[in-house]
């Protein structure tokens, strides 16, 4: 699960749904491991990592900051789970926390954890930030995690619904699987290892039954570099995990549109059906599982996850200069899109004053097609600047807003200058007006 965004003030059903998910859904799935990734906002001890009352230190399962390595031990082998902590220190809020940073010492630690994980059957890396939004030192985060079968993350929230599936595969073979957010979309993921073959499915909360085909696994999400894919050819059964709130009537398997048979219940959520893999050794084939439960609900699912187009967003430049230049970029955009138009507007107003006009007289004597769009455009810029102050207030608080020269101070200065340019009447302006009129008359 990722991007829960628990809030006391917004969408209380978000919390109640998550409580129901933890109490009911997890009780049905009974996972051996639960992974939760998110950025953390902890009031009132924000940024006080060493405080004994720090929420993460007090309530989290790990109770430490930084990357770590967890080894899940089973009778048939060990499986490594490595957390990638790319959060910023100190931790700014949006928009600066859109990118994560892994320092050189953190990269060295992750390299050591990667070496440790080589003794496990398989390794899965997880973190909040996609690798495309992580700034890391050489050799790069993707190279360090190249021995893992998959990297699971969140953070992008399906890009506002424009990209419901954000999956990619690194050059080294590692699958990068971003999960949609819980905050708006109520997404969660079930993943499993079947004879060291990694399978997963992304689901909507309260969507039952949940069906995960573990053998044969999806060809789209295969990692030949670390997965023993030959085991599929030598397998004797199709294996499916089915989770349901209601008793299950039947689990039918179809390959290439033809019914192969009805799977038998083995144990727990596992259903199996004998098959002959040599029949399907050539080409790609479509497998579908249809589940019927006692409340007359029928659900089918193809292997893997969504059958939608997927893509990955890549950042071309990945060095520390790239991240810190974001601050300069913010300053640059403020100058280009507000300060420069404001200066041009004030110069135009002064020109109207020099021609002997006041605010109301220039509206009567200046062409409406010129003056109205100019004032309206400046009004829109001012509204946008005020909105950015409100956004800053919600994000960083009243003190940061009050001490922001490029936001609140600029709004106040704009109002003062806008009034001043139309009402002041200094001797210098009067003499310049007279001189300008003399030039125009001659």
GROMACS .gro file of C-alpha atoms in nm:
model
  442
    1UNK     CA    1   0.000   0.000   0.000
    2UNK     CA    2   0.128   0.349  -0.074
    3UNK     CA    3   0.031   0.715  -0.040
    4UNK     CA    4  -0.234   0.670   0.229
    5UNK     CA    5  -0.242   1.041   0.325
    6UNK     CA    6  -0.433   1.005   0.650
    7UNK     CA    7  -0.597   1.338   0.732
    8UNK     CA    8  -0.810   1.457   1.020
    9UNK     CA    9  -0.968   1.728   0.805
   10UNK     CA   10  -1.002   1.583   0.453
   11UNK     CA   11  -1.206   1.280   0.346
   12UNK     CA   12  -1.267   1.099   0.676
   13UNK     CA   13  -1.384   0.798   0.473
   14UNK     CA   14  -1.022   0.757   0.362
   15UNK     CA   15  -0.929   0.658   0.717
   16UNK     CA   16  -1.234   0.441   0.778
   17UNK     CA   17  -1.172   0.255   0.451
   18UNK     CA   18  -0.811   0.193   0.549
   19UNK     CA   19  -0.917   0.069   0.892
   20UNK     CA   20  -1.161  -0.168   0.722
   21UNK     CA   21  -0.887  -0.279   0.485
   22UNK     CA   22  -0.654  -0.360   0.774
   23UNK     CA   23  -0.921  -0.535   0.978
   24UNK     CA   24  -1.110  -0.725   0.705
   25UNK     CA   25  -0.912  -0.746   0.382
   26UNK     CA   26  -0.580  -0.834   0.545
   27UNK     CA   27  -0.759  -1.093   0.757
   28UNK     CA   28  -0.877  -1.264   0.437
   29UNK     CA   29  -0.549  -1.235   0.248
   30UNK     CA   30  -0.334  -1.318   0.554
   31UNK     CA   31  -0.010  -1.189   0.402
   32UNK     CA   32   0.327  -1.294   0.537
   33UNK     CA   33   0.452  -0.939   0.486
   34UNK     CA   34   0.295  -0.594   0.447
   35UNK     CA   35   0.484  -0.307   0.282
   36UNK     CA   36   0.369   0.054   0.322
   37UNK     CA   37   0.550   0.343   0.151
   38UNK     CA   38   0.480   0.713   0.185
   39UNK     CA   39   0.626   1.050   0.270
   40UNK     CA   40   0.572   1.126   0.636
   41UNK     CA   41   0.435   1.442   0.793
   42UNK     CA   42   0.451   1.418   1.171
   43UNK     CA   43   0.311   1.701   1.378
   44UNK     CA   44   0.426   1.829   1.623
   45UNK     CA   45   0.771   1.668   1.600
   46UNK     CA   46   0.842   1.733   1.233
   47UNK     CA   47   1.212   1.692   1.148
   48UNK     CA   48   1.303   1.589   1.505
   49UNK     CA   49   1.426   1.242   1.413
   50UNK     CA   50   1.606   1.175   1.743
   51UNK     CA   51   1.315   1.276   1.963
   52UNK     CA   52   1.183   0.985   2.168
   53UNK     CA   53   0.827   1.091   2.090
   54UNK     CA   54   0.892   1.102   1.715
   55UNK     CA   55   0.595   0.916   1.564
   56UNK     CA   56   0.802   0.696   1.334
   57UNK     CA   57   1.034   0.594   1.617
   58UNK     CA   58   0.743   0.523   1.849
   59UNK     CA   59   0.488   0.349   1.627
   60UNK     CA   60   0.656   0.210   1.316
   61UNK     CA   61   0.764  -0.152   1.287
   62UNK     CA   62   1.124  -0.057   1.202
   63UNK     CA   63   1.152   0.238   1.447
   64UNK     CA   64   1.463   0.373   1.274
   65UNK     CA   65   1.532   0.613   0.991
   66UNK     CA   66   1.719   0.529   0.674
   67UNK     CA   67   1.739   0.231   0.441
   68UNK     CA   68   1.727  -0.120   0.583
   69UNK     CA   69   1.730  -0.487   0.486
   70UNK     CA   70   1.466  -0.734   0.605
   71UNK     CA   71   1.505  -1.107   0.540
   72UNK     CA   72   1.186  -1.311   0.536
   73UNK     CA   73   1.269  -1.670   0.624
   74UNK     CA   74   1.065  -1.967   0.502
   75UNK     CA   75   1.122  -2.345   0.503
   76UNK     CA   76   1.205  -2.330   0.131
   77UNK     CA   77   1.440  -2.031   0.139
   78UNK     CA   78   1.499  -1.670   0.234
   79UNK     CA   79   1.364  -1.361   0.059
   80UNK     CA   80   1.521  -1.017   0.097
   81UNK     CA   81   1.329  -0.690   0.113
   82UNK     CA   82   1.541  -0.375   0.094
   83UNK     CA   83   1.394  -0.035   0.171
   84UNK     CA   84   1.527   0.263  -0.025
   85UNK     CA   85   1.506   0.579   0.184
   86UNK     CA   86   1.548   0.875  -0.053
   87UNK     CA   87   1.372   1.133   0.162
   88UNK     CA   88   1.534   1.474   0.196
   89UNK     CA   89   1.718   1.597   0.505
   90UNK     CA   90   1.596   1.838   0.622
   91UNK     CA   91   1.257   1.749   0.481
   92UNK     CA   92   1.096   2.030   0.281
   93UNK     CA   93   0.736   2.018   0.169
   94UNK     CA   94   0.593   2.044  -0.180
   95UNK     CA   95   0.696   2.119  -0.445
   96UNK     CA   96   1.055   2.054  -0.335
   97UNK     CA   97   0.985   1.706  -0.198
   98UNK     CA   98   0.882   1.584  -0.543
   99UNK     CA   99   1.239   1.458  -0.589
  100UNK     CA  100   1.434   1.228  -0.360
  101UNK     CA  101   1.808   1.227  -0.302
  102UNK     CA  102   2.045   0.943  -0.215
  103UNK     CA  103   2.379   1.073  -0.090
  104UNK     CA  104   2.711   0.900  -0.149
  105UNK     CA  105   2.720   0.744   0.199
  106UNK     CA  106   2.362   0.621   0.158
  107UNK     CA  107   2.452   0.474  -0.181
  108UNK     CA  108   2.741   0.287  -0.021
  109UNK     CA  109   2.506   0.143   0.240
  110UNK     CA  110   2.259   0.031  -0.028
  111UNK     CA  111   2.544  -0.136  -0.219
  112UNK     CA  112   2.633  -0.333   0.094
  113UNK     CA  113   2.269  -0.435   0.143
  114UNK     CA  114   2.255  -0.548  -0.221
  115UNK     CA  115   2.556  -0.774  -0.162
  116UNK     CA  116   2.391  -0.918   0.149
  117UNK     CA  117   2.074  -0.997  -0.047
  118UNK     CA  118   2.263  -1.217  -0.295
  119UNK     CA  119   2.245  -1.499  -0.039
  120UNK     CA  120   1.863  -1.498  -0.058
  121UNK     CA  121   1.648  -1.679  -0.313
  122UNK     CA  122   1.511  -1.349  -0.444
  123UNK     CA  123   1.522  -0.985  -0.344
  124UNK     CA  124   1.261  -0.712  -0.376
  125UNK     CA  125   1.343  -0.346  -0.329
  126UNK     CA  126   1.079  -0.096  -0.224
  127UNK     CA  127   1.060   0.274  -0.151
  128UNK     CA  128   0.840   0.576  -0.194
  129UNK     CA  129   1.008   0.750  -0.488
  130UNK     CA  130   1.027   0.604  -0.841
  131UNK     CA  131   1.385   0.586  -0.965
  132UNK     CA  132   1.302   0.850  -1.226
  133UNK     CA  133   1.254   1.104  -0.944
  134UNK     CA  134   1.560   1.000  -0.739
  135UNK     CA  135   1.884   1.194  -0.766
  136UNK     CA  136   2.169   0.955  -0.682
  137UNK     CA  137   2.545   0.944  -0.710
  138UNK     CA  138   2.737   0.703  -0.931
  139UNK     CA  139   2.678   0.421  -1.022
  140UNK     CA  140   2.310   0.513  -0.985
  141UNK     CA  141   2.025   0.357  -0.793
  142UNK     CA  142   1.913   0.139  -1.085
  143UNK     CA  143   2.255  -0.022  -1.114
  144UNK     CA  144   2.272  -0.091  -0.740
  145UNK     CA  145   1.934  -0.268  -0.738
  146UNK     CA  146   2.004  -0.462  -1.060
  147UNK     CA  147   2.019  -0.795  -0.875
  148UNK     CA  148   1.659  -0.759  -0.753
  149UNK     CA  149   1.356  -0.898  -0.930
  150UNK     CA  150   1.146  -0.585  -0.876
  151UNK     CA  151   1.139  -0.238  -0.726
  152UNK     CA  152   0.799  -0.134  -0.585
  153UNK     CA  153   0.718   0.230  -0.521
  154UNK     CA  154   0.446   0.496  -0.522
  155UNK     CA  155   0.454   0.878  -0.509
  156UNK     CA  156   0.312   0.981  -0.850
  157UNK     CA  157  -0.056   0.905  -0.770
  158UNK     CA  158  -0.131   0.785  -1.127
  159UNK     CA  159  -0.050   1.141  -1.243
  160UNK     CA  160  -0.400   1.261  -1.171
  161UNK     CA  161  -0.561   0.963  -1.346
  162UNK     CA  162  -0.372   1.018  -1.672
  163UNK     CA  163  -0.148   0.714  -1.613
  164UNK     CA  164  -0.336   0.443  -1.420
  165UNK     CA  165  -0.047   0.201  -1.476
  166UNK     CA  166   0.312   0.319  -1.428
  167UNK     CA  167   0.528   0.012  -1.486
  168UNK     CA  168   0.864  -0.014  -1.656
  169UNK     CA  169   1.165  -0.244  -1.679
  170UNK     CA  170   1.523  -0.128  -1.630
  171UNK     CA  171   1.795  -0.212  -1.877
  172UNK     CA  172   1.934  -0.455  -1.620
  173UNK     CA  173   1.597  -0.637  -1.611
  174UNK     CA  174   1.458  -0.514  -1.279
  175UNK     CA  175   1.085  -0.444  -1.288
  176UNK     CA  176   0.983  -0.101  -1.159
  177UNK     CA  177   0.624  -0.123  -1.045
  178UNK     CA  178   0.461   0.190  -0.915
  179UNK     CA  179   0.134   0.142  -0.730
  180UNK     CA  180  -0.158   0.382  -0.752
  181UNK     CA  181  -0.238   0.578  -0.439
  182UNK     CA  182  -0.472   0.483  -0.158
  183UNK     CA  183  -0.562   0.849  -0.104
  184UNK     CA  184  -0.797   0.885  -0.404
  185UNK     CA  185  -0.793   0.553  -0.587
  186UNK     CA  186  -0.789   0.305  -0.295
  187UNK     CA  187  -0.528   0.085  -0.461
  188UNK     CA  188  -0.334  -0.199  -0.305
  189UNK     CA  189  -0.112  -0.477  -0.439
  190UNK     CA  190  -0.082  -0.850  -0.373
  191UNK     CA  191   0.246  -1.014  -0.475
  192UNK     CA  192   0.375  -1.367  -0.432
  193UNK     CA  193   0.673  -1.590  -0.506
  194UNK     CA  194   0.599  -1.927  -0.665
  195UNK     CA  195   0.916  -2.137  -0.695
  196UNK     CA  196   1.108  -1.805  -0.696
  197UNK     CA  197   0.890  -1.665  -0.977
  198UNK     CA  198   0.752  -1.321  -0.891
  199UNK     CA  199   0.385  -1.244  -0.963
  200UNK     CA  200   0.164  -0.955  -0.856
  201UNK     CA  201  -0.172  -0.794  -0.911
  202UNK     CA  202  -0.297  -0.440  -0.843
  203UNK     CA  203  -0.648  -0.421  -0.702
  204UNK     CA  204  -0.914  -0.175  -0.598
  205UNK     CA  205  -1.017  -0.182  -0.234
  206UNK     CA  206  -1.330  -0.389  -0.172
  207UNK     CA  207  -1.294  -0.561  -0.510
  208UNK     CA  208  -1.362  -0.931  -0.461
  209UNK     CA  209  -1.272  -1.198  -0.541
  210UNK     CA  210  -0.900  -1.121  -0.582
  211UNK     CA  211  -0.728  -1.352  -0.831
  212UNK     CA  212  -0.352  -1.391  -0.869
  213UNK     CA  213  -0.209  -1.641  -1.120
  214UNK     CA  214   0.136  -1.749  -1.001
  215UNK     CA  215   0.209  -2.024  -1.255
  216UNK     CA  216   0.246  -1.964  -1.542
  217UNK     CA  217   0.350  -1.608  -1.468
  218UNK     CA  218   0.291  -1.313  -1.699
  219UNK     CA  219   0.535  -1.287  -1.988
  220UNK     CA  220   0.512  -0.908  -1.975
  221UNK     CA  221   0.651  -0.896  -1.621
  222UNK     CA  222   0.933  -1.147  -1.651
  223UNK     CA  223   1.289  -1.083  -1.540
  224UNK     CA  224   1.504  -1.351  -1.707
  225UNK     CA  225   1.819  -1.215  -1.539
  226UNK     CA  226   1.715  -1.336  -1.192
  227UNK     CA  227   1.403  -1.552  -1.235
  228UNK     CA  228   1.422  -1.928  -1.309
  229UNK     CA  229   1.170  -1.912  -1.594
  230UNK     CA  230   1.258  -2.265  -1.709
  231UNK     CA  231   1.063  -2.395  -1.412
  232UNK     CA  232   0.740  -2.301  -1.589
  233UNK     CA  233   0.818  -2.549  -1.868
  234UNK     CA  234   0.874  -2.828  -1.616
  235UNK     CA  235   0.577  -2.748  -1.393
  236UNK     CA  236   0.289  -2.993  -1.360
  237UNK     CA  237   0.010  -2.762  -1.240
  238UNK     CA  238  -0.139  -2.423  -1.303
  239UNK     CA  239  -0.146  -2.244  -0.968
  240UNK     CA  240  -0.387  -1.966  -0.874
  241UNK     CA  241  -0.436  -1.774  -0.551
  242UNK     CA  242  -0.801  -1.677  -0.495
  243UNK     CA  243  -0.914  -1.455  -0.208
  244UNK     CA  244  -1.283  -1.400  -0.148
  245UNK     CA  245  -1.523  -1.271   0.116
  246UNK     CA  246  -1.775  -1.539   0.021
  247UNK     CA  247  -1.738  -1.914  -0.025
  248UNK     CA  248  -1.602  -2.009  -0.367
  249UNK     CA  249  -1.810  -2.232  -0.593
  250UNK     CA  250  -1.570  -2.288  -0.880
  251UNK     CA  251  -1.239  -2.177  -1.030
  252UNK     CA  252  -1.219  -2.237  -1.405
  253UNK     CA  253  -0.909  -2.191  -1.620
  254UNK     CA  254  -0.912  -2.087  -1.987
  255UNK     CA  255  -0.613  -2.078  -2.223
  256UNK     CA  256  -0.652  -1.906  -2.559
  257UNK     CA  257  -1.028  -1.899  -2.505
  258UNK     CA  258  -1.062  -2.274  -2.447
  259UNK     CA  259  -1.163  -2.410  -2.109
  260UNK     CA  260  -0.885  -2.622  -1.964
  261UNK     CA  261  -1.080  -2.743  -1.664
  262UNK     CA  262  -1.183  -2.659  -1.311
  263UNK     CA  263  -0.905  -2.603  -1.061
  264UNK     CA  264  -0.911  -2.793  -0.733
  265UNK     CA  265  -0.861  -2.640  -0.394
  266UNK     CA  266  -0.521  -2.732  -0.252
  267UNK     CA  267  -0.475  -2.534   0.069
  268UNK     CA  268  -0.555  -2.186   0.190
  269UNK     CA  269  -0.615  -1.961  -0.112
  270UNK     CA  270  -0.429  -2.196  -0.351
  271UNK     CA  271  -0.613  -2.366  -0.640
  272UNK     CA  272  -0.432  -2.601  -0.880
  273UNK     CA  273  -0.504  -2.763  -1.216
  274UNK     CA  274  -0.290  -3.014  -1.403
  275UNK     CA  275  -0.162  -2.902  -1.741
  276UNK     CA  276   0.087  -2.988  -2.015
  277UNK     CA  277   0.321  -2.688  -2.060
  278UNK     CA  278   0.483  -2.840  -2.371
  279UNK     CA  279   0.156  -2.773  -2.556
  280UNK     CA  280   0.211  -2.400  -2.519
  281UNK     CA  281   0.588  -2.381  -2.561
  282UNK     CA  282   0.570  -2.173  -2.882
  283UNK     CA  283   0.442  -1.816  -2.901
  284UNK     CA  284   0.240  -1.613  -2.653
  285UNK     CA  285  -0.080  -1.746  -2.499
  286UNK     CA  286  -0.360  -1.588  -2.300
  287UNK     CA  287  -0.465  -1.747  -1.974
  288UNK     CA  288  -0.781  -1.643  -1.792
  289UNK     CA  289  -0.926  -1.758  -1.461
  290UNK     CA  290  -1.298  -1.736  -1.389
  291UNK     CA  291  -1.413  -1.754  -1.027
  292UNK     CA  292  -1.772  -1.802  -0.913
  293UNK     CA  293  -1.875  -1.745  -0.553
  294UNK     CA  294  -2.197  -1.838  -0.374
  295UNK     CA  295  -2.352  -1.492  -0.399
  296UNK     CA  296  -2.375  -1.526  -0.779
  297UNK     CA  297  -2.074  -1.308  -0.856
  298UNK     CA  298  -1.849  -1.409  -1.143
  299UNK     CA  299  -1.509  -1.256  -1.187
  300UNK     CA  300  -1.230  -1.329  -1.433
  301UNK     CA  301  -0.877  -1.201  -1.448
  302UNK     CA  302  -0.588  -1.223  -1.695
  303UNK     CA  303  -0.236  -1.285  -1.561
  304UNK     CA  304  -0.022  -1.008  -1.420
  305UNK     CA  305  -0.202  -0.682  -1.354
  306UNK     CA  306  -0.386  -0.433  -1.574
  307UNK     CA  307  -0.398  -0.484  -1.948
  308UNK     CA  308  -0.344  -0.112  -2.006
  309UNK     CA  309  -0.058   0.066  -2.176
  310UNK     CA  310   0.224   0.149  -1.938
  311UNK     CA  311   0.519   0.381  -1.950
  312UNK     CA  312   0.789   0.530  -1.731
  313UNK     CA  313   0.891   0.888  -1.673
  314UNK     CA  314   1.267   0.934  -1.690
  315UNK     CA  315   1.484   1.216  -1.563
  316UNK     CA  316   1.777   1.274  -1.799
  317UNK     CA  317   2.010   1.450  -1.561
  318UNK     CA  318   2.070   1.287  -1.224
  319UNK     CA  319   2.319   1.475  -1.013
  320UNK     CA  320   2.296   1.698  -0.711
  321UNK     CA  321   2.313   2.016  -0.922
  322UNK     CA  322   1.985   1.912  -1.085
  323UNK     CA  323   1.794   1.906  -0.758
  324UNK     CA  324   1.932   2.223  -0.608
  325UNK     CA  325   1.871   2.409  -0.933
  326UNK     CA  326   1.498   2.360  -0.869
  327UNK     CA  327   1.520   2.640  -0.613
  328UNK     CA  328   1.678   2.869  -0.873
  329UNK     CA  329   1.419   2.759  -1.127
  330UNK     CA  330   1.140   2.862  -0.889
  331UNK     CA  331   1.301   3.204  -0.848
  332UNK     CA  332   1.352   3.236  -1.223
  333UNK     CA  333   0.989   3.152  -1.306
  334UNK     CA  334   0.867   3.402  -1.046
  335UNK     CA  335   1.075   3.676  -1.208
  336UNK     CA  336   0.975   3.586  -1.564
  337UNK     CA  337   0.603   3.532  -1.508
  338UNK     CA  338   0.532   3.803  -1.250
  339UNK     CA  339   0.812   4.052  -1.184
  340UNK     CA  340   0.883   4.134  -1.549
  341UNK     CA  341   0.511   4.169  -1.645
  342UNK     CA  342   0.461   4.382  -1.333
  343UNK     CA  343   0.750   4.611  -1.433
  344UNK     CA  344   0.612   4.644  -1.787
  345UNK     CA  345   0.264   4.722  -1.650
  346UNK     CA  346   0.395   4.992  -1.415
  347UNK     CA  347   0.595   5.149  -1.700
  348UNK     CA  348   0.282   5.158  -1.916
  349UNK     CA  349   0.087   5.320  -1.630
  350UNK     CA  350   0.360   5.582  -1.589
  351UNK     CA  351   0.345   5.653  -1.961
  352UNK     CA  352  -0.029   5.716  -1.929
  353UNK     CA  353   0.040   5.950  -1.636
  354UNK     CA  354   0.304   6.136  -1.834
  355UNK     CA  355   0.044   6.195  -2.104
  356UNK     CA  356  -0.161   6.378  -1.841
  357UNK     CA  357  -0.413   6.101  -1.768
  358UNK     CA  358  -0.538   5.977  -1.434
  359UNK     CA  359  -0.680   5.630  -1.375
  360UNK     CA  360  -1.036   5.714  -1.484
  361UNK     CA  361  -0.940   5.961  -1.756
  362UNK     CA  362  -0.712   5.713  -1.930
  363UNK     CA  363  -1.004   5.468  -1.947
  364UNK     CA  364  -1.205   5.732  -2.136
  365UNK     CA  365  -0.932   5.857  -2.370
  366UNK     CA  366  -0.729   5.538  -2.429
  367UNK     CA  367  -0.852   5.275  -2.668
  368UNK     CA  368  -1.053   5.012  -2.481
  369UNK     CA  369  -0.902   4.735  -2.690
  370UNK     CA  370  -0.565   4.823  -2.535
  371UNK     CA  371  -0.625   4.928  -2.176
  372UNK     CA  372  -0.889   4.670  -2.075
  373UNK     CA  373  -0.682   4.360  -2.172
  374UNK     CA  374  -0.373   4.511  -2.003
  375UNK     CA  375  -0.552   4.567  -1.672
  376UNK     CA  376  -0.732   4.233  -1.691
  377UNK     CA  377  -0.408   4.046  -1.759
  378UNK     CA  378  -0.239   4.212  -1.463
  379UNK     CA  379  -0.540   4.134  -1.246
  380UNK     CA  380  -0.512   3.764  -1.335
  381UNK     CA  381  -0.141   3.766  -1.250
  382UNK     CA  382  -0.218   3.925  -0.914
  383UNK     CA  383  -0.490   3.668  -0.840
  384UNK     CA  384  -0.247   3.388  -0.924
  385UNK     CA  385   0.015   3.542  -0.693
  386UNK     CA  386  -0.238   3.564  -0.410
  387UNK     CA  387  -0.336   3.201  -0.469
  388UNK     CA  388   0.030   3.099  -0.451
  389UNK     CA  389   0.050   3.274  -0.113
  390UNK     CA  390  -0.252   3.077   0.005
  391UNK     CA  391  -0.092   2.755  -0.124
  392UNK     CA  392   0.229   2.844   0.062
  393UNK     CA  393   0.029   2.907   0.378
  394UNK     CA  394  -0.138   2.566   0.362
  395UNK     CA  395   0.188   2.388   0.287
  396UNK     CA  396   0.449   2.559   0.502
  397UNK     CA  397   0.252   2.761   0.756
  398UNK     CA  398   0.200   3.126   0.847
  399UNK     CA  399   0.562   3.204   0.943
  400UNK     CA  400   0.701   3.087   0.609
  401UNK     CA  401   0.432   3.286   0.427
  402UNK     CA  402   0.505   3.600   0.627
  403UNK     CA  403   0.880   3.572   0.561
  404UNK     CA  404   0.845   3.505   0.188
  405UNK     CA  405   0.969   3.806  -0.015
  406UNK     CA  406   0.878   3.646  -0.349
  407UNK     CA  407   0.519   3.569  -0.245
  408UNK     CA  408   0.343   3.775   0.022
  409UNK     CA  409   0.580   4.071   0.018
  410UNK     CA  410   0.549   4.093  -0.358
  411UNK     CA  411   0.168   4.100  -0.336
  412UNK     CA  412   0.177   4.384  -0.083
  413UNK     CA  413   0.437   4.573  -0.287
  414UNK     CA  414   0.230   4.529  -0.605
  415UNK     CA  415  -0.077   4.682  -0.440
  416UNK     CA  416   0.127   4.973  -0.303
  417UNK     CA  417   0.300   5.045  -0.634
  418UNK     CA  418  -0.024   5.003  -0.831
  419UNK     CA  419  -0.192   5.270  -0.619
  420UNK     CA  420   0.115   5.492  -0.604
  421UNK     CA  421   0.162   5.507  -0.979
  422UNK     CA  422  -0.189   5.651  -1.028
  423UNK     CA  423  -0.213   5.890  -0.732
  424UNK     CA  424   0.133   6.040  -0.677
  425UNK     CA  425   0.192   6.389  -0.818
  426UNK     CA  426   0.557   6.488  -0.766
  427UNK     CA  427   0.719   6.801  -0.921
  428UNK     CA  428   0.939   6.580  -1.138
  429UNK     CA  429   0.632   6.415  -1.291
  430UNK     CA  430   0.461   6.751  -1.353
  431UNK     CA  431   0.766   6.895  -1.528
  432UNK     CA  432   0.801   6.580  -1.739
  433UNK     CA  433   0.432   6.596  -1.835
  434UNK     CA  434   0.472   6.957  -1.950
  435UNK     CA  435   0.784   6.871  -2.150
  436UNK     CA  436   0.613   6.570  -2.311
  437UNK     CA  437   0.312   6.783  -2.411
  438UNK     CA  438   0.543   7.046  -2.564
  439UNK     CA  439   0.719   6.777  -2.768
  440UNK     CA  440   0.387   6.637  -2.890
  441UNK     CA  441   0.256   6.984  -2.987
  442UNK     CA  442   0.567   7.067  -3.192
   0.00000   0.00000   0.00000
